[in-house]
Coordinates of C-alpha atoms and ligand atoms in Angstrom, one line a residue:
X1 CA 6.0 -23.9 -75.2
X2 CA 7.5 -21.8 -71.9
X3 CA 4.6 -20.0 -72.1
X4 CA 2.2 -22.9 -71.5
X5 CA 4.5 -24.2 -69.2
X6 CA 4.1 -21.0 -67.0
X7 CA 0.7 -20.9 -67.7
X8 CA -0.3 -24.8 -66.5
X9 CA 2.0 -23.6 -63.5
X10 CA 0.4 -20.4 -62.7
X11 CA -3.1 -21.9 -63.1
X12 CA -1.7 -25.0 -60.8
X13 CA -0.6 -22.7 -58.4
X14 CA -4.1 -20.2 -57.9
X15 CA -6.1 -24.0 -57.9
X16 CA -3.8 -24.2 -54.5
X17 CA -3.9 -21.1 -53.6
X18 CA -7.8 -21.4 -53.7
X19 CA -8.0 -24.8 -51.7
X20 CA -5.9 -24.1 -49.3
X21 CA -7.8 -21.0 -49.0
X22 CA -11.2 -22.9 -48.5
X23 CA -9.5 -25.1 -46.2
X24 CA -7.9 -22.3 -44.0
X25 CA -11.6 -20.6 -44.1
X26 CA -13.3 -23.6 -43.3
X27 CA -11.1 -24.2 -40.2
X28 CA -11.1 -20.8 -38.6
X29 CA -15.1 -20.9 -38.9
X30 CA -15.1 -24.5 -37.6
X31 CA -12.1 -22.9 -34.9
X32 CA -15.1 -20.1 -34.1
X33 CA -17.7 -22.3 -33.7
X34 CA -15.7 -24.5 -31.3
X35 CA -14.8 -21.3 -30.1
X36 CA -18.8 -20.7 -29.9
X37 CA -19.6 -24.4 -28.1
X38 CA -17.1 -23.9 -25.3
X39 CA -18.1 -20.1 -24.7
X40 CA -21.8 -21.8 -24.3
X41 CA -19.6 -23.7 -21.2
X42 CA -18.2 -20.9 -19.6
X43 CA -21.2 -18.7 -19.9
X44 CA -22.9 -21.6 -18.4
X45 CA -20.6 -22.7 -15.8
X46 CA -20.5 -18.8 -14.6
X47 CA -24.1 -18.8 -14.7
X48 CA -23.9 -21.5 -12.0
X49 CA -21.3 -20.5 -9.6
X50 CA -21.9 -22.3 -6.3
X51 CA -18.8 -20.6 -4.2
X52 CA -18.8 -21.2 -0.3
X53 CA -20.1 -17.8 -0.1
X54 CA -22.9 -18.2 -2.3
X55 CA -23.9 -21.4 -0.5
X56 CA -23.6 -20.3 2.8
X57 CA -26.6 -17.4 1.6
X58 CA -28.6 -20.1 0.7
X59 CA -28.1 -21.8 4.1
X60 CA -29.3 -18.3 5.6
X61 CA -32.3 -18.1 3.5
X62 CA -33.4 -21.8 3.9
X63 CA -33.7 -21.0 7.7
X64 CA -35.3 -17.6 7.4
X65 CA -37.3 -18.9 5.1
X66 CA -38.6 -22.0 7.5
X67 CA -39.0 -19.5 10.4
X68 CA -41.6 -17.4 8.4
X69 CA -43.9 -20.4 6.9
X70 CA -44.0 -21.5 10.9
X71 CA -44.6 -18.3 11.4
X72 CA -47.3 -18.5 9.6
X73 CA -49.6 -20.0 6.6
X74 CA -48.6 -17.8 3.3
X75 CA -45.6 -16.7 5.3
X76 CA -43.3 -18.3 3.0
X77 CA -42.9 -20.4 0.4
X78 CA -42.1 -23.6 2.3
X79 CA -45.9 -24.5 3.5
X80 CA -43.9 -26.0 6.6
X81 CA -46.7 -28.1 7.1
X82 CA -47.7 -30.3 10.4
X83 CA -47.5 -34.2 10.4
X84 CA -48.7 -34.5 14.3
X85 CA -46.1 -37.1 14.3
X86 CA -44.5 -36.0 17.5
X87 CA -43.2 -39.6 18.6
X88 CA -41.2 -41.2 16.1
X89 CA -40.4 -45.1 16.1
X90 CA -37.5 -46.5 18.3
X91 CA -36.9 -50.3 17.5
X92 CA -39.2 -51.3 20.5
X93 CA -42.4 -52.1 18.5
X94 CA -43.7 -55.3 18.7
X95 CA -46.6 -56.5 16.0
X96 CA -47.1 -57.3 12.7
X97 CA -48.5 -54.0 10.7
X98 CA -49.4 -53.1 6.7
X99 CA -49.1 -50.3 4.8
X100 CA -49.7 -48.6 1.4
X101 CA -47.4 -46.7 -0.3
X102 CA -49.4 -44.4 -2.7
X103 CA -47.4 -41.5 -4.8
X104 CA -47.2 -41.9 -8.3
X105 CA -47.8 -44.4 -10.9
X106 CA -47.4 -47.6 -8.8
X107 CA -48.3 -48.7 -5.7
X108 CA -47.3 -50.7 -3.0
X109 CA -48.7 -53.0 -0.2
X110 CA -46.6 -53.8 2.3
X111 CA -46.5 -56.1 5.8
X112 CA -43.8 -56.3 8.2
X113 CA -43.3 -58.0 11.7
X114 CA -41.7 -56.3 13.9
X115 CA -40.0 -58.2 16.7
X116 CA -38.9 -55.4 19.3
X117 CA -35.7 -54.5 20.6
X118 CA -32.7 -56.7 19.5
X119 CA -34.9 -58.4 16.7
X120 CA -35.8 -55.2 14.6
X121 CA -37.9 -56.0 11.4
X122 CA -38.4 -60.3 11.2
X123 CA -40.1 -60.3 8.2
X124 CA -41.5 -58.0 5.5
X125 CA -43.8 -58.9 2.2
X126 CA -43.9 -56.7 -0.5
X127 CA -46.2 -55.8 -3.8
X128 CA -46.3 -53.7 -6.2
X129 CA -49.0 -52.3 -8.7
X130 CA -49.4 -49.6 -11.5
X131 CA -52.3 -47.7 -11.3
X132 CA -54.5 -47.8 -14.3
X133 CA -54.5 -44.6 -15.8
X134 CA -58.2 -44.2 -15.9
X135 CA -58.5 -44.7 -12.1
X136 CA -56.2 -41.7 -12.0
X137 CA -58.5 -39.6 -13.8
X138 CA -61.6 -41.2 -11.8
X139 CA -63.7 -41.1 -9.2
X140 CA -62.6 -41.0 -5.9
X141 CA -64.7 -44.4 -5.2
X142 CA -63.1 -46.0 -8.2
X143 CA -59.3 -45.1 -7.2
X144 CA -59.8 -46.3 -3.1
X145 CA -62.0 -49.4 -4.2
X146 CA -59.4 -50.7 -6.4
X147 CA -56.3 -49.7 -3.4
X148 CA -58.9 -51.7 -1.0
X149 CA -59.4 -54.9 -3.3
X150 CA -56.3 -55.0 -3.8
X151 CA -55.0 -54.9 -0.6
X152 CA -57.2 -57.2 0.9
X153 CA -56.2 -59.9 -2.1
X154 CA -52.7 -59.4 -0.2
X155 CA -53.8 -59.7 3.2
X156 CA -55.9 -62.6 3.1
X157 CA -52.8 -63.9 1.0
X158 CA -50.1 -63.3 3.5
X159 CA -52.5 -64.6 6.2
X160 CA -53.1 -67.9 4.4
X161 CA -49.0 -68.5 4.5
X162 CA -48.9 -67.2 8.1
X163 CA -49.4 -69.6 11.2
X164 CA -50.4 -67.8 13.6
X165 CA -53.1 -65.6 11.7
X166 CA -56.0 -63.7 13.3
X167 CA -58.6 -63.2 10.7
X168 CA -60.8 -61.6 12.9
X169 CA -58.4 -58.6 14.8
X170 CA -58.7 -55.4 13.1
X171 CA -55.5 -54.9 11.6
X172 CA -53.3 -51.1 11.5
X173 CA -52.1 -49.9 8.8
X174 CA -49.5 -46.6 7.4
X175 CA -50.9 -44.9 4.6
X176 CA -48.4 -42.7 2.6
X177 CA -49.5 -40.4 0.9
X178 CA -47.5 -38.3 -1.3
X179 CA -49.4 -35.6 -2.3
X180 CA -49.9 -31.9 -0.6
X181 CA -52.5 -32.9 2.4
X182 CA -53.2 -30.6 5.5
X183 CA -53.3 -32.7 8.3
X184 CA -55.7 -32.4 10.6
X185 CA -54.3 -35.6 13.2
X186 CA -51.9 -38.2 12.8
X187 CA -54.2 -40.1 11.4
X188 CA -56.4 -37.8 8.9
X189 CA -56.1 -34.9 6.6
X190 CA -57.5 -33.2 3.7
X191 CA -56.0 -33.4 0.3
X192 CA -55.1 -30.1 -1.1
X193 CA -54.3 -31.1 -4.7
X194 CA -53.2 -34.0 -6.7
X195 CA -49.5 -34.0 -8.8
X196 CA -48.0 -36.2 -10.9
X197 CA -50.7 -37.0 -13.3
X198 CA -52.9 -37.9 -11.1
X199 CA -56.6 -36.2 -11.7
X200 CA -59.6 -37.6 -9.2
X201 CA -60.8 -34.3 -8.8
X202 CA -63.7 -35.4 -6.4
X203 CA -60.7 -36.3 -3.7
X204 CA -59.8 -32.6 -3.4
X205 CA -61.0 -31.7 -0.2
X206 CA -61.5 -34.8 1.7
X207 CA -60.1 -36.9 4.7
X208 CA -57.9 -39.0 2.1
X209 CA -57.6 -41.7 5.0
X210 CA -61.4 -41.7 5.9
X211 CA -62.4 -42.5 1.8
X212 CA -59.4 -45.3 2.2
X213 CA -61.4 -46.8 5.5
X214 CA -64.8 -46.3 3.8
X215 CA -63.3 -48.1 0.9
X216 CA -61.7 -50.9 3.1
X217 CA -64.9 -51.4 5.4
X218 CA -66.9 -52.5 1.4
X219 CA -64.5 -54.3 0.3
X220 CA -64.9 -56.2 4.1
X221 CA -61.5 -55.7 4.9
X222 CA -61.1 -55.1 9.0
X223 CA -58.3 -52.7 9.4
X224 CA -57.9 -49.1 9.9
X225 CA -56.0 -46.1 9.1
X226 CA -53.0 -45.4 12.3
X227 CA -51.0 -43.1 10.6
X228 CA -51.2 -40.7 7.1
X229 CA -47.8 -39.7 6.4
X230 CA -46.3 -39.2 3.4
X231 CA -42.9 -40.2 1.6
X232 CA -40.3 -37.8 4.0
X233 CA -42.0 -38.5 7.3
X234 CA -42.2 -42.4 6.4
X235 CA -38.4 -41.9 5.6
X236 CA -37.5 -39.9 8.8
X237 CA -39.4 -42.8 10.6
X238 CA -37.5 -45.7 9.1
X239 CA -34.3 -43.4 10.1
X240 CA -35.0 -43.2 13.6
X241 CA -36.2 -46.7 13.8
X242 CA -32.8 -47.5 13.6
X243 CA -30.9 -44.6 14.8
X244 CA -32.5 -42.3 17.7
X245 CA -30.5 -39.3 16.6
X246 CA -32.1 -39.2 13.0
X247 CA -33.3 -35.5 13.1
X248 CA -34.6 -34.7 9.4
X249 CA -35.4 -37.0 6.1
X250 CA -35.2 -35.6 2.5
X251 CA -35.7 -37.4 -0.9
X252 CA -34.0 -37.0 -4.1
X253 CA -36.1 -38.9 -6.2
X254 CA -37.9 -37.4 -9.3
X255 CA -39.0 -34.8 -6.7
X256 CA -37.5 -33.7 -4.1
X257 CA -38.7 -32.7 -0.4
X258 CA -38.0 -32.8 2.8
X259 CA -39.1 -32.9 6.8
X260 CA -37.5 -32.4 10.6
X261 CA -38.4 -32.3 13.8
X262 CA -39.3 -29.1 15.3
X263 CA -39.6 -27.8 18.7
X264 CA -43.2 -27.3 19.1
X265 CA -43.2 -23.5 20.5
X266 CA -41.6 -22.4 17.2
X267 CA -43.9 -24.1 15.5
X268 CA -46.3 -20.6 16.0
X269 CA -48.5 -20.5 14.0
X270 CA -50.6 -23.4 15.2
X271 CA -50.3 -23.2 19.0
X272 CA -53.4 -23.6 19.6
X273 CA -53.0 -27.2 18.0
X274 CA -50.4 -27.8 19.7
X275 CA -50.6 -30.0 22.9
X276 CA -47.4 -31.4 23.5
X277 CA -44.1 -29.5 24.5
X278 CA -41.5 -31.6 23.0
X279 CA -40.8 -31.5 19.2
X280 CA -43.0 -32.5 16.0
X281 CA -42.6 -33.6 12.3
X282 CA -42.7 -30.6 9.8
X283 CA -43.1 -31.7 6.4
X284 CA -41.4 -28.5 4.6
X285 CA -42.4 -29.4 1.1
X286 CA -39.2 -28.1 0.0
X287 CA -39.6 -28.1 -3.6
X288 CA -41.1 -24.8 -3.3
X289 CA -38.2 -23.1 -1.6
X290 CA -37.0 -20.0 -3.3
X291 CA -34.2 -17.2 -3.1
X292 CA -32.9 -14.9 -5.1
X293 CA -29.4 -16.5 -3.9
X294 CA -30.0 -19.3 -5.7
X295 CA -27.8 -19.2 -9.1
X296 CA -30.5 -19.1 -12.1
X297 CA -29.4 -19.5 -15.8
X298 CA -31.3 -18.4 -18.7
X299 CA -32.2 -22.2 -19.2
X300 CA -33.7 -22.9 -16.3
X301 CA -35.8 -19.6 -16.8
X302 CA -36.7 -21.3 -20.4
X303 CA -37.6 -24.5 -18.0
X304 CA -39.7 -23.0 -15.5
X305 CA -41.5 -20.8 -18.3
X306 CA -42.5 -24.0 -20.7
X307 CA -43.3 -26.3 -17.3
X308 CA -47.1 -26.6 -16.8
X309 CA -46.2 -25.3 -13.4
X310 CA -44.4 -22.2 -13.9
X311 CA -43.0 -20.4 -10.7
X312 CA -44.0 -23.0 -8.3
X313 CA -41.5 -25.8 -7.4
X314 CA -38.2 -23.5 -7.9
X315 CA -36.2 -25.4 -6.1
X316 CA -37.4 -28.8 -7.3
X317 CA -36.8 -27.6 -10.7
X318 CA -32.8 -26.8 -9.6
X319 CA -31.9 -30.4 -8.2
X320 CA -34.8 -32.6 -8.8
X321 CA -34.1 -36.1 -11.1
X322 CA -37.0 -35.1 -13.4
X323 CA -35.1 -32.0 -14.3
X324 CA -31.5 -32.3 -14.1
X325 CA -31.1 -34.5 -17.8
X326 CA -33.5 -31.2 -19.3
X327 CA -31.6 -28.7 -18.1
X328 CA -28.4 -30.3 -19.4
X329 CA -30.1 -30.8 -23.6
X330 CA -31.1 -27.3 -23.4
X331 CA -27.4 -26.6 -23.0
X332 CA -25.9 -28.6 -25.4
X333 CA -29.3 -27.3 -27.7
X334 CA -28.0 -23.9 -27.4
X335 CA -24.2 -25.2 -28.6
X336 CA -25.5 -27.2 -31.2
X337 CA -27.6 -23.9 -32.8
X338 CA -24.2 -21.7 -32.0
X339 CA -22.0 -24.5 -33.7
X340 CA -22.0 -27.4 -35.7
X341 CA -20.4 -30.2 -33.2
X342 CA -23.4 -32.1 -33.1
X343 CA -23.8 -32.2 -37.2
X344 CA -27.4 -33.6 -38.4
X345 CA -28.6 -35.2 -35.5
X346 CA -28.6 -32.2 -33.3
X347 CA -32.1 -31.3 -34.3
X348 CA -33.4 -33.6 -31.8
X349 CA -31.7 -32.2 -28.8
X350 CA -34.6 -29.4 -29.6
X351 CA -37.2 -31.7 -27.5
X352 CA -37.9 -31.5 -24.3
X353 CA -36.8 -34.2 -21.9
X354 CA -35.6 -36.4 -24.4
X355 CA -32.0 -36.8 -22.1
X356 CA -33.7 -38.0 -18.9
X357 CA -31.4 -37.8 -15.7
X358 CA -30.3 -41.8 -15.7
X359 CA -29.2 -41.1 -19.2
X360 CA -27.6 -37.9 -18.5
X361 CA -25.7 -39.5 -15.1
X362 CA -24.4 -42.6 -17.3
X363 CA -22.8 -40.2 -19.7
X364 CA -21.2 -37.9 -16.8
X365 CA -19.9 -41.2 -14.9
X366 CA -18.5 -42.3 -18.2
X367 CA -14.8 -43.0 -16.9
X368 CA -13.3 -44.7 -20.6
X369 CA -10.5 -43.2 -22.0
X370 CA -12.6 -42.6 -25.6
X371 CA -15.7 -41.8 -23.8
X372 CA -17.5 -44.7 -25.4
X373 CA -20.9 -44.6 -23.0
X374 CA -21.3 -40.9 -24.3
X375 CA -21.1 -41.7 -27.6
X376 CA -23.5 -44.9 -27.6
X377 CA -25.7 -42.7 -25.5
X378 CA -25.8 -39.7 -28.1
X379 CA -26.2 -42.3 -31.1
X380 CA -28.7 -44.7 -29.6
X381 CA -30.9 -42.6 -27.3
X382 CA -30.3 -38.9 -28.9
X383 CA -30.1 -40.4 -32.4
X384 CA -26.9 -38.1 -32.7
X385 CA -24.3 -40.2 -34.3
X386 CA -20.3 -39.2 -35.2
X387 CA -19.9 -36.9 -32.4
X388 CA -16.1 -36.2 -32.1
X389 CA -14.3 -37.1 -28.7
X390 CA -13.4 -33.3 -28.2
X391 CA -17.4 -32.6 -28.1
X392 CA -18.0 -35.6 -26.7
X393 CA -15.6 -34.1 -23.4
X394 CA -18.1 -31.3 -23.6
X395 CA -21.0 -33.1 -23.5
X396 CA -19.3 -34.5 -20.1
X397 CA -18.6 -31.0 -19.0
X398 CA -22.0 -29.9 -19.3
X399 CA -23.3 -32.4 -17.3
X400 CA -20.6 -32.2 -15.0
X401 CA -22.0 -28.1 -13.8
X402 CA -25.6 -29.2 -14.2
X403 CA -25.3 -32.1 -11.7
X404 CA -22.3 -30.1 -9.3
X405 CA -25.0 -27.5 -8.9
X406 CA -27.5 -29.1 -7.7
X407 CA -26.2 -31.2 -5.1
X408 CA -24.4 -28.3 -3.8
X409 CA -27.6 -26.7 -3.6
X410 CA -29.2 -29.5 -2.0
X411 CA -26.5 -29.8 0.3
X412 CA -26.9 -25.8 1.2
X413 CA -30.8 -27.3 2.0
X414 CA -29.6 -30.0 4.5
X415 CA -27.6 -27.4 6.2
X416 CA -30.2 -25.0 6.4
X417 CA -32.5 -27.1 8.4
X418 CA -29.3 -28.1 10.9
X419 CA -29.1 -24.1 11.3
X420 CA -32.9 -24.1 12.2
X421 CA -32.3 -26.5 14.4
X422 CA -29.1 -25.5 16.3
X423 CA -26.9 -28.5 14.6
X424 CA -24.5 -26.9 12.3
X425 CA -22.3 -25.7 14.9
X426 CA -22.8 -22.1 14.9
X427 CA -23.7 -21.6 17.7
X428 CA -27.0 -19.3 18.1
X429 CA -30.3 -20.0 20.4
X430 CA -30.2 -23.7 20.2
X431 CA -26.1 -24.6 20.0
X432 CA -25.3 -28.5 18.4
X433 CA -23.0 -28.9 21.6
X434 CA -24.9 -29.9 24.7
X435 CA -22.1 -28.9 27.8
X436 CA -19.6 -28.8 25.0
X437 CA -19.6 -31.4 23.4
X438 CA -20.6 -31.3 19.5
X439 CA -24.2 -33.8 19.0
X440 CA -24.3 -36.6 16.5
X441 CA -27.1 -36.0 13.8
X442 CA -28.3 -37.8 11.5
X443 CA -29.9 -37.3 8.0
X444 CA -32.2 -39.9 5.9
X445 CA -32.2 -40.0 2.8
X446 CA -34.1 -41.4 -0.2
X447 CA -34.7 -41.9 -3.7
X448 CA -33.3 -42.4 -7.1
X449 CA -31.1 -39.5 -7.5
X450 CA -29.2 -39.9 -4.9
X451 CA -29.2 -43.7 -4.6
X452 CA -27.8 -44.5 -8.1
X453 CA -25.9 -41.3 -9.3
X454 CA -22.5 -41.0 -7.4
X455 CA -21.3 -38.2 -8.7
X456 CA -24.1 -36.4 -7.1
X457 CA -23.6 -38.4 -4.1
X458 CA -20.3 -37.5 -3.6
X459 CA -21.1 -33.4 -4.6
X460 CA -23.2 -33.0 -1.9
X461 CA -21.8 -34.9 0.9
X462 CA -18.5 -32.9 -0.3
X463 CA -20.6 -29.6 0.2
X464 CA -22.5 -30.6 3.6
X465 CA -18.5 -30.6 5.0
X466 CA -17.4 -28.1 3.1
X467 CA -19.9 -25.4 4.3
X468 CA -20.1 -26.4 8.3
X469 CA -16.3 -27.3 8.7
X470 CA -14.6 -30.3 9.1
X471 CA -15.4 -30.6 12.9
X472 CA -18.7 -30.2 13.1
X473 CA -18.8 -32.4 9.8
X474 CA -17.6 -35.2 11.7
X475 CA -20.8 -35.2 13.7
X476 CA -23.2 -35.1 11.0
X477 CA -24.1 -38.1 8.9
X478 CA -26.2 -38.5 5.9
X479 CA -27.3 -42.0 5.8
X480 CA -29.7 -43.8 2.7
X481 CA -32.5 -45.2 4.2
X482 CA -34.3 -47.6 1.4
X483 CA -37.7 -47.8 1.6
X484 CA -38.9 -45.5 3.8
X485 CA -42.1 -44.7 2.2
X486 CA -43.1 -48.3 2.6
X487 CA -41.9 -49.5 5.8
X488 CA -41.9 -45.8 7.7
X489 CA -45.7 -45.6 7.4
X490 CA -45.6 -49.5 8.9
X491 CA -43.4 -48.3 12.0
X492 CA -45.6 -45.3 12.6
X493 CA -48.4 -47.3 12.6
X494 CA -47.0 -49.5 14.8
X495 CA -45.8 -46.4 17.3
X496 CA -49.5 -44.5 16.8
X497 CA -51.6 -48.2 17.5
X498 CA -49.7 -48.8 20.6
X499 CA -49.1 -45.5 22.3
X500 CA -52.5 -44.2 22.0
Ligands
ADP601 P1 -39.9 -41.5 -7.2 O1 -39.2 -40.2 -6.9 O2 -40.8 -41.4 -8.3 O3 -40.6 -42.0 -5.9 P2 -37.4 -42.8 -7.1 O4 -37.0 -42.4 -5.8 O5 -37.0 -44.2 -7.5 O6 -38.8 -42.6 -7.6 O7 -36.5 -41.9 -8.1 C1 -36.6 -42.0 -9.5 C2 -35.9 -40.8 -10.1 O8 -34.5 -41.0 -9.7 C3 -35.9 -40.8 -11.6 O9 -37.0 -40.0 -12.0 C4 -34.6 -40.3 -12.0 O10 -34.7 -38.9 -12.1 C5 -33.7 -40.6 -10.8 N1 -32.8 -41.7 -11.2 C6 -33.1 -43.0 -11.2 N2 -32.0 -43.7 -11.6 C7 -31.0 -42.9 -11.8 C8 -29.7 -43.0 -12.2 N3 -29.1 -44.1 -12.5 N4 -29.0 -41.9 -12.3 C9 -29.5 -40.7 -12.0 N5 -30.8 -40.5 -11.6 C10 -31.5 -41.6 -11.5
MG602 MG1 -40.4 -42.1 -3.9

């Protein structure tokens, strides 16, 4: 009887033994893959180090880098292209003006009445269009007869409500155009080569703004093309409509680019273009801009690599909206492959921009105590449901370096033009004091990223002061101005119909 006592006992005892054995296994390897996850953090975070010091190289290179494309064409990879905008609205213009805001799957018609000095902008009418996708894969005639139908519906439309309407006057118009054009004048210039989807291949090579007036003369619309601008210039324009000292525009939108005003003789590499002696638009197209100070991780190697672009847009790729949510899935991909904190679901965290950057910013701006956004987010858009608060905190992490970076690098941008220009305070050819005293400047900026995510917001205006110093900080301001790729074009049209 003792004996099967002991034995029942003994037998008890190894079944223990064994579980808690499993159990005590099964937690360290869950402990090392944790262990694993966060490592992915850290490696990552280092990967993205953004010191003061590391910035401040980035500020160097932007300006090196913008003296050698105006240097000249090749010379870089900013293209530093010429606008021939060299007179920038001021609030005086008087007139009622349209334009069309063409850049990517919609597009927009737009009048506004300007009422000078004191009155600003009276009035301004708005609509908007998609595209249809076979137009962008048209003819050129197709895609401008449709822009030109349309337009004119709006015209004779907003003339019909209007009371003092003269059918008969040829009206001015702002084209932007957000595409890579060289500009020949204000008014004209030669598309390069279409982006973002668009694929009218018989429009490569020609006067975009002549096949828009061709267009409009058929379709019997009276009104020519003032100004052909696109997105940063219109921006800059609205910003200096309403503040004289607005020196440079850049957007954050899905893209990301950006333009100044230059002095004309460092603009070299055109001189002979050049007639007047005071400063000009350079669009930059930014995008392109690329160091080797810039902090690259394997994943945005992976990015680049699998992007039907590879090695062009660098930059763009670091701190542009359509990139930021798909740089932070292929991290959280690489934790879910090195642990298991993601259970099932993870599998779909394998495809490529399924977290798109509105997503990714909701979950980072999460503020709840359980993080309950992140976890509706990663069941109902990710399909990854269960995820545990601890990886949820990750999850929040990861977004946290992805989005710190690039508006830190952005920021390192901005400052980089202000260097070129002799307005971050360091002295140089071209000081930002005049007799002493430090200049106001002003930046524009547009578009979705920066408008609706505050966290990036808040990195890089954090990072514009932190890199030039509180003093000089205190004369620099980086103002949202909505809608400049609408109403800008409308203003320069307005400045290039009455000056010339
Ligand atoms: P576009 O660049 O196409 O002209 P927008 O300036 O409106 O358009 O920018 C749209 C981009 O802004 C989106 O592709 C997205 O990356 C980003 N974005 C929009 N909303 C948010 C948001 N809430 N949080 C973060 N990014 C956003
Ligand atoms: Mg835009």
């Amino acid at each position: 009887m003792g004996r099967v006592v002991f034995g029942v006992a003994l037998g008890c005892a190894v079944v223990t033994c064994a579980i808690a054995a499993v159990l005590v296994g099964r937690r360290a390897r869950s402990r090392r893959k944790w262990r694993r996850a966060v490592e992915v953090l850290r490696e990552f975070e280092e990967g993205c180090v953004t010191s003061i010091g590391r910035l401040r190289q980035v500020v160097d290179a932007m300006a090196v880098e913008m003296h050698a494309g105006l240097a000249s064409d090749g010379g870089s990879k900013l293209k530093m292209l010429l606008s021939f905008i060299d007179s920038l609205p001021n609030g005086n213009e008087i007139g009622t003006y349209y334009a069309l805001d063409l850049g990517g799957t919609n597009f927009r018609v737009l009048r506004v009445q300007l009422g000078g000095r004191g009155s600003m902008i009276l009035s301004r009418q708005v609509e908007c269009r998609p595209i249809p996708q076979e137009l962008m894969n048209g003819t050129s005639e197709g895609l401008f007869h449709f822009i030109a139908v349309t337009l004119k519906q709006f015209v004779e439309q907003q003339e019909d409500d209007d009371s003092e309407k003269k059918p008969d006057e040829k009206k001015v118009l702002g084209f932007t155009f957000s595409f890579p054009v060289r500009q020949m004048s204000v008014s004209s210039g030669i598309l390069i080569k279409w982006t973002k989807g668009f694929s009218v291949e018989d429009a490569v090579g020609k006067d975009v703004a002549r096949c828009l007036e061709e267009a409009m003369t058929k379709a019997g619309l009276n009104m020519r093309v003032a100004a052909l601008v696109n997105d940063t210039v219109g921006t800059l324009a609205l910003g200096h409509y309403y503040d004289e000292d607005t020196v440079a525009a850049v957007i954050f939108g899905t893209g990301t680019n950006a333009c100044y005003v230059e002095r004309t003789d460092a603009i070299i590499k055109c001189q002979g273009l050049l007639t007047n002696s005071g400063g000009m638009v350079v669009n930059m197209e930014w995008g392109n801009f690329w160091s080797s100070h810039l902090p690259r991780t394997s994943y945005d190697i992976a990015l680049d690599e699998e992007s039907p672009n590879c090695n062009d847009q660098g930059f763009e790729k670091m701190i542009s909206g359509m990139y930021l949510g798909d740089i932070a899935r292929r991290v959280l991909y690489r934790m879910a492959q090195e642990s298991d904190i993601f259970g099932d679901g993870a599998y779909n965290l394998s495809m490529c921009f399924i977290l798109r950057t509105p997503l990714m910013a909701a979950m980072h701006e999460d503020d709840s105590p359980d993080l309950r956004e992140v976890g509706r987010i990663l069941t109902e858009s990710l399909q990854i449901p269960d995820v545990s608060l601890k990886a949820r905190r990750l999850v929040v992490r990861v977004c946290d370096v992805v989005t710190r970076r690039a508006a830190r690098l952005a920021a390192a941008g901005i400052v980089g033009i202000l260097k070129k220009i002799g307005r971050d305070g360091s002295g140089g050819v071209a000081s930002g004091r005049t007799k002493g005293r430090p200049r106001r400047t002003v930046v524009a900026i547009e578009g979705g990223l920066y408008a609706n995510y505050s966290m990036f917001r808040e990195y890089l205006n954090e990072a514009v002061a932190e890199i030039l110093g509180e003093e000089v900080a205190q004369n620099v301001v980086i103002r949202v101005t909505e809608d400049g790729s609408g109403i800008g074009a409308a203003l320069l049209a307005a400045t290039y119909s009455s000056n010339r």
